[in-house]
Coordinates of C-alpha atoms in Angstrom, one line a residue:
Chain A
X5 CA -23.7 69.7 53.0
X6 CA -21.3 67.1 53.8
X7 CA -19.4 65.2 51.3
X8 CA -17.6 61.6 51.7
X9 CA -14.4 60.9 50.4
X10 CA -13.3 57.5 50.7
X11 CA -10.0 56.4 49.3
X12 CA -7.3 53.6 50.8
X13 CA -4.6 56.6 50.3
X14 CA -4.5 59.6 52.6
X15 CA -2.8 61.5 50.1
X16 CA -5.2 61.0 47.0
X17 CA -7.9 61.8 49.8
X18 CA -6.1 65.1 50.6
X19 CA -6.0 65.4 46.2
X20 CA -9.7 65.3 46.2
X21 CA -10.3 67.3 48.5
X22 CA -7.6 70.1 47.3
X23 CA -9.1 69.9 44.1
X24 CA -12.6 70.0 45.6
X25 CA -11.9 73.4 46.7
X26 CA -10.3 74.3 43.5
X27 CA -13.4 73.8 41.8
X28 CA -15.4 75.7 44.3
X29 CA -16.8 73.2 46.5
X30 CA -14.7 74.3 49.3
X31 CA -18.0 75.5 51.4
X32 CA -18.8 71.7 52.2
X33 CA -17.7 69.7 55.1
X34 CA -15.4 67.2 54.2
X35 CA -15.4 63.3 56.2
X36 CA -13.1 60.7 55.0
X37 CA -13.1 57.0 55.2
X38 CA -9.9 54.9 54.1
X39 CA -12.3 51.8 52.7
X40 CA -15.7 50.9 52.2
X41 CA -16.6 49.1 55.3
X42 CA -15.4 52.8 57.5
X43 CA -17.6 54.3 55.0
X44 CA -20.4 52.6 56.0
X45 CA -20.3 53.8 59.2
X46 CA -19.0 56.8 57.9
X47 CA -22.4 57.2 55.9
X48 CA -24.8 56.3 58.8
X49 CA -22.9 58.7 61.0
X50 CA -22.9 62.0 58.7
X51 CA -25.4 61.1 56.5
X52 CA -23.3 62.7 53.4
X53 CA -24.6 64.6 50.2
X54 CA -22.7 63.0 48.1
X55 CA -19.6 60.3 48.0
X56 CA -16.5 60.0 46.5
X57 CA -15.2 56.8 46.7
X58 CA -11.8 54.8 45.0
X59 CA -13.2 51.6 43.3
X60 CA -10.3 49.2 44.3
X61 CA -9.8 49.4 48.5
X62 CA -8.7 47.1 50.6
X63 CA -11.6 45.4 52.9
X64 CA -14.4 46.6 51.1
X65 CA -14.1 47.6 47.4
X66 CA -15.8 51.1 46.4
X67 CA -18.4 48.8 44.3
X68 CA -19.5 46.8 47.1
X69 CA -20.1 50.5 48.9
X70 CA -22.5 51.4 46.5
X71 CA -24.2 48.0 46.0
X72 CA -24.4 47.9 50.0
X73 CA -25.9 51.4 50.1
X74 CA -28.4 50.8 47.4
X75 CA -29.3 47.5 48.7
X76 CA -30.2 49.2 52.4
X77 CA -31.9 52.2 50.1
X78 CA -29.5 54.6 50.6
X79 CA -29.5 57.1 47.5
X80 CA -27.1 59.1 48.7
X81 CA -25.1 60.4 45.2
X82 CA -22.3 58.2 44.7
X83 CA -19.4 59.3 42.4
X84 CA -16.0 56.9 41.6
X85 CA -13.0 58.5 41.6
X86 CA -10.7 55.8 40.4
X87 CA -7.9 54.6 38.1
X88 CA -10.7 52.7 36.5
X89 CA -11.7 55.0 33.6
X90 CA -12.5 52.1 31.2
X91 CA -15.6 52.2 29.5
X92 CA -16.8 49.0 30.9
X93 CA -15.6 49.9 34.1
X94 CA -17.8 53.4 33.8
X95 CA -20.7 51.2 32.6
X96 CA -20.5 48.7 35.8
X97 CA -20.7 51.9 37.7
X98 CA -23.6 53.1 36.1
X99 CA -25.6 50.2 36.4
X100 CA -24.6 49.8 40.2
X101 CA -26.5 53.1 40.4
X102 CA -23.5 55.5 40.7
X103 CA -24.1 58.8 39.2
X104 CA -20.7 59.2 37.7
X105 CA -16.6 57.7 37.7
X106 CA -14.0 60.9 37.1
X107 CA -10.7 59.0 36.0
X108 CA -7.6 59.5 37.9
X109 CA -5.9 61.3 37.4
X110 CA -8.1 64.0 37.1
X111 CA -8.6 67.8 36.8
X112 CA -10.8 70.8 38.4
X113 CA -12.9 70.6 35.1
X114 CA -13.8 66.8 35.5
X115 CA -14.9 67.3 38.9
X116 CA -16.9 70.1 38.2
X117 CA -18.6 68.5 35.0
X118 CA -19.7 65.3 37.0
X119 CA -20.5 67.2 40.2
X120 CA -22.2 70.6 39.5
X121 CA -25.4 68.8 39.3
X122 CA -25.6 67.4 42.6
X123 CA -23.4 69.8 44.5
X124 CA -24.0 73.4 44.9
X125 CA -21.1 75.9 45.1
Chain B
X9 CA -18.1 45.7 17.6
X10 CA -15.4 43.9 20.1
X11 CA -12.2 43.3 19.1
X12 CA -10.2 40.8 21.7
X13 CA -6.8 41.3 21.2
X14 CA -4.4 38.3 21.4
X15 CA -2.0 39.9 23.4
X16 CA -1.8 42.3 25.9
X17 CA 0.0 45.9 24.1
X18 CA 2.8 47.5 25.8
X19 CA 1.5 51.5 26.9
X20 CA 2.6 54.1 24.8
X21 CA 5.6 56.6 26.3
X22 CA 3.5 59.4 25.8
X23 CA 0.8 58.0 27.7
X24 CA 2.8 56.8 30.4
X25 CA 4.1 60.5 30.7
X26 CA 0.8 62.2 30.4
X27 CA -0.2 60.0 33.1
X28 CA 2.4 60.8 35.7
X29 CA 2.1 64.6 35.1
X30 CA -1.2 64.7 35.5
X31 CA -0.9 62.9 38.9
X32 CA 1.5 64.8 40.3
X33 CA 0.4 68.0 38.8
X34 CA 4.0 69.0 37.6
X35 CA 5.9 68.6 34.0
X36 CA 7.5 65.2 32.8
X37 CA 10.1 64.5 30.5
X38 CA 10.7 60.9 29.5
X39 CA 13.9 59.7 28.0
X40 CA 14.7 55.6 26.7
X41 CA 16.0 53.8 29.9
X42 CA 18.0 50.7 30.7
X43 CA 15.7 48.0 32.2
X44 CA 15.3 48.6 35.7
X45 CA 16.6 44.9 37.3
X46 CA 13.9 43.2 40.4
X47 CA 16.4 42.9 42.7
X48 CA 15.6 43.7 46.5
X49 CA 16.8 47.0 46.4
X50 CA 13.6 48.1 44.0
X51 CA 9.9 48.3 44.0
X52 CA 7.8 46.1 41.5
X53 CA 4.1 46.3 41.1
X54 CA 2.4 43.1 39.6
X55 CA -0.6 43.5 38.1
X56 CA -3.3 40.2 37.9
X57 CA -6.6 40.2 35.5
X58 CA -10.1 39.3 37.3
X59 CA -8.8 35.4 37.1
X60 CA -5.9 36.9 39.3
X61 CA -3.8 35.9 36.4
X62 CA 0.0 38.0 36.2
X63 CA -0.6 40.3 33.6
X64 CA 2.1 42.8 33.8
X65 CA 4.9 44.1 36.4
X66 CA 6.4 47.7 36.9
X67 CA 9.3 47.5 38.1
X68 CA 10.7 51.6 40.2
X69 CA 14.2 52.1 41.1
X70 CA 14.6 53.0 44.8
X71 CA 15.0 56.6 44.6
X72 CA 12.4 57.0 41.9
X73 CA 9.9 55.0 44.2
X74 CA 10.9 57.6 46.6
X75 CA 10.8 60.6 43.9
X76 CA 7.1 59.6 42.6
X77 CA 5.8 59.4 46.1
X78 CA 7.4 62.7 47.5
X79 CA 6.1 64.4 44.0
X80 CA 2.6 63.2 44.3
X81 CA 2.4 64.1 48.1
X82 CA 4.1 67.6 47.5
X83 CA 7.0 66.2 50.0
X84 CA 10.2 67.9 50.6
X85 CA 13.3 66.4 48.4
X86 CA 15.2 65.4 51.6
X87 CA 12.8 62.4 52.0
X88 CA 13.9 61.0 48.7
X89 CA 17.1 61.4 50.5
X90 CA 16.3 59.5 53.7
X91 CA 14.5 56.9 51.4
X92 CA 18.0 56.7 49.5
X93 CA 20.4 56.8 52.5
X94 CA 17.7 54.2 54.3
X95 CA 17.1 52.0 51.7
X96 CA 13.8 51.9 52.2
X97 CA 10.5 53.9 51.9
X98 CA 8.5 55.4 54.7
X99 CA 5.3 54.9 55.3
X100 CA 3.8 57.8 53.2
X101 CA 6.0 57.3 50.5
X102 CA 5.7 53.8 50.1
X103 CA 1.6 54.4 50.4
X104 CA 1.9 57.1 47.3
X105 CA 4.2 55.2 45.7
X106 CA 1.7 52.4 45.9
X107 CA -1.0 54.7 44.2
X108 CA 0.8 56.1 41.6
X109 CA 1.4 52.4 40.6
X110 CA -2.4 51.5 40.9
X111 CA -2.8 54.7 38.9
X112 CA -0.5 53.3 36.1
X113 CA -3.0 50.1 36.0
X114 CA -5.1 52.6 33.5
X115 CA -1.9 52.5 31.1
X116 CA -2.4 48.9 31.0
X117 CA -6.3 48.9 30.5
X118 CA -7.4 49.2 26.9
X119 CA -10.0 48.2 25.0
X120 CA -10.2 44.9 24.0
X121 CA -7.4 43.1 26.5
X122 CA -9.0 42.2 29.9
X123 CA -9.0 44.3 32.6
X124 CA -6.0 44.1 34.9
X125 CA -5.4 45.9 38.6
X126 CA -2.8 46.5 41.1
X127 CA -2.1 43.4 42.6
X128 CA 0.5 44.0 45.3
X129 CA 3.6 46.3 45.2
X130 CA 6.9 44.2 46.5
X131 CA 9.8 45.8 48.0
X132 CA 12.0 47.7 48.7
X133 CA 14.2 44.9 50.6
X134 CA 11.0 41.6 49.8
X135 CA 11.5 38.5 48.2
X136 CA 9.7 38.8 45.0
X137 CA 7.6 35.6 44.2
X138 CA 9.7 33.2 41.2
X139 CA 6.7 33.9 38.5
X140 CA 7.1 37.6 39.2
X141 CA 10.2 37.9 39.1
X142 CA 10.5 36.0 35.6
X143 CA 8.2 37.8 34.0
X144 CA 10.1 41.5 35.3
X145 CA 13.6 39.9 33.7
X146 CA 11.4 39.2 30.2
X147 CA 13.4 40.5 27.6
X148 CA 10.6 40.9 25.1
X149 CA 7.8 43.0 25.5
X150 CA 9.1 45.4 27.7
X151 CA 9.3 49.3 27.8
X152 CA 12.6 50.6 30.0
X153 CA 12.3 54.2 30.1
X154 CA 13.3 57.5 32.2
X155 CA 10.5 59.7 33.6
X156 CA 12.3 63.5 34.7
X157 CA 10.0 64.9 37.1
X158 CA 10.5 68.5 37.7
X159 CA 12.0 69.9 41.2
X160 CA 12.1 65.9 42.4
X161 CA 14.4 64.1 39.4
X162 CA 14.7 60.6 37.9
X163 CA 12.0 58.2 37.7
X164 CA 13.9 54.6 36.4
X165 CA 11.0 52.4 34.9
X166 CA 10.4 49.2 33.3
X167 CA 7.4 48.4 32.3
X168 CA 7.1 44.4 31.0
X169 CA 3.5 42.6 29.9
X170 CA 2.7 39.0 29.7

């Protein structure tokens, strides 16, 4: 499986992905995108698992990802990984049909609590 | 029930130190502070609500710009050096600088105050804008404080709300 991490910095992408493998998803192919509109493409290209995406980017916000995915009826799993850990933050994610928002900064135990349902190890 | 709060609260030092050693994944002392000054020579983050409103500004020293972004990209000391001797950040460590100050957004986000994000992060060596700078020489609700992170150093950091 592949999975799509999508974040304006190349070092929280290289954090994700580091703690990806910490909590055992290291088996999975890992493409990146640096903001929502590469992601796009990014998404048509690889057709991804699942996504990890920031919620605040420049060019294309991590929200107007998902809504763009959804509204072309992509499902693909979408999961925020963002400063953003408000509750009305988590609940705009939810209802833009994300499947989950782990707060930065975050830990192995977050990722693998949101993600062990969607990802295998 | 909602409560809306009439003013925005300052973050609390523990948070703020929790925060940073969580991000960069290494232990973090924090100590009172002088307030770090706006001038040209340091990096201030301004932070706008959804009406793009100024709702707060953290304002780095230099070297402690340099120190959070060589700490959070596991970067060798000697760029907090160059950044020092250079007066200015590179590219990578203005960029993680730049995300451990969107990061810090979350200290400013609780329930009940509207929402605020990372607006833009000035300097080292820009002209800050007149409201921002106002608001970072604000000599009321402020918190000026010292962040020690391990095997990197000093962190100089005022943090002042609107």
């Amino acid at each position: 499986m592949k999975v799509a991490v999508v974040d304006d910095s190349r070092t929280m992408r290289m954090i994700v992905v580091r703690t990806l493998r910490q909590a055992g998803f290291g088996g999975h192919e890992v493409v990146e995108a640096e903001n929502g509109r590469e992601a796009l493409a990014l998404v048509t290209a690889h057709e991804p698992g699942l996504i990890l995406s920031d919620w605040n980017m420049p060019g294309m916000t991590g929200l107007d990802l998902l809504a763009t995915l959804r509204l072309r009826g992509d499902t693909t799993p979408f999961c925020f990984v963002t400063s953003e850990g408000s509750d009305e933050m988590r609940e705009r994610a939810t209802s833009a049909g994300a499947m989950g928002l782990i707060a930065k900064p975050f830990t192995v135990e977050a990722f693998l609590d949101v993600l062990s349902l969607v990802v295998p190890l | 029930m909602n409560t809306t709060l009439d003013s925005r609260p300052l973050p609390g030092r523990a948070v703020v130190r929790h925060l940073v050693e969580d991000l960069v994944g290494r232990p973090v002392e924090l100590c009172d502070g002088d307030p770090v000054p706006a001038d040209p020579t340091n990096v201030v983050a301004v932070y706008v609500d959804d009406m793009l409103g100024l709702a707060a500004a953290i304002v780095v020293d230099l070297a402690g710009a340099a120190r959070l972004g060589s700490a959070l990209g596991l970067l060798p000391r000697g760029a907090v050096d160059d950044a020092v001797d250079e007066r200015r950040l590179s590219g990578l460590l203005q960029e993680n600088c730049y995300e451990v100050l969107n990061v810090l957004a979350a200290t400013l986000n609780v329930a009940g105050a509207p929402h605020v994000r990372l607006y833009e992060m000035y300097g080292p060596n820009v002209s800050l804008p007149a409201d921002v700078a106002a608001l970072a020489a604000r000599t009321g609700e402020r918190l000026d404080v010292v962040l020690s992170i391990a095997g990197y150093g000093d962190v100089r950091v005022s943090v002042v709300v609107h």
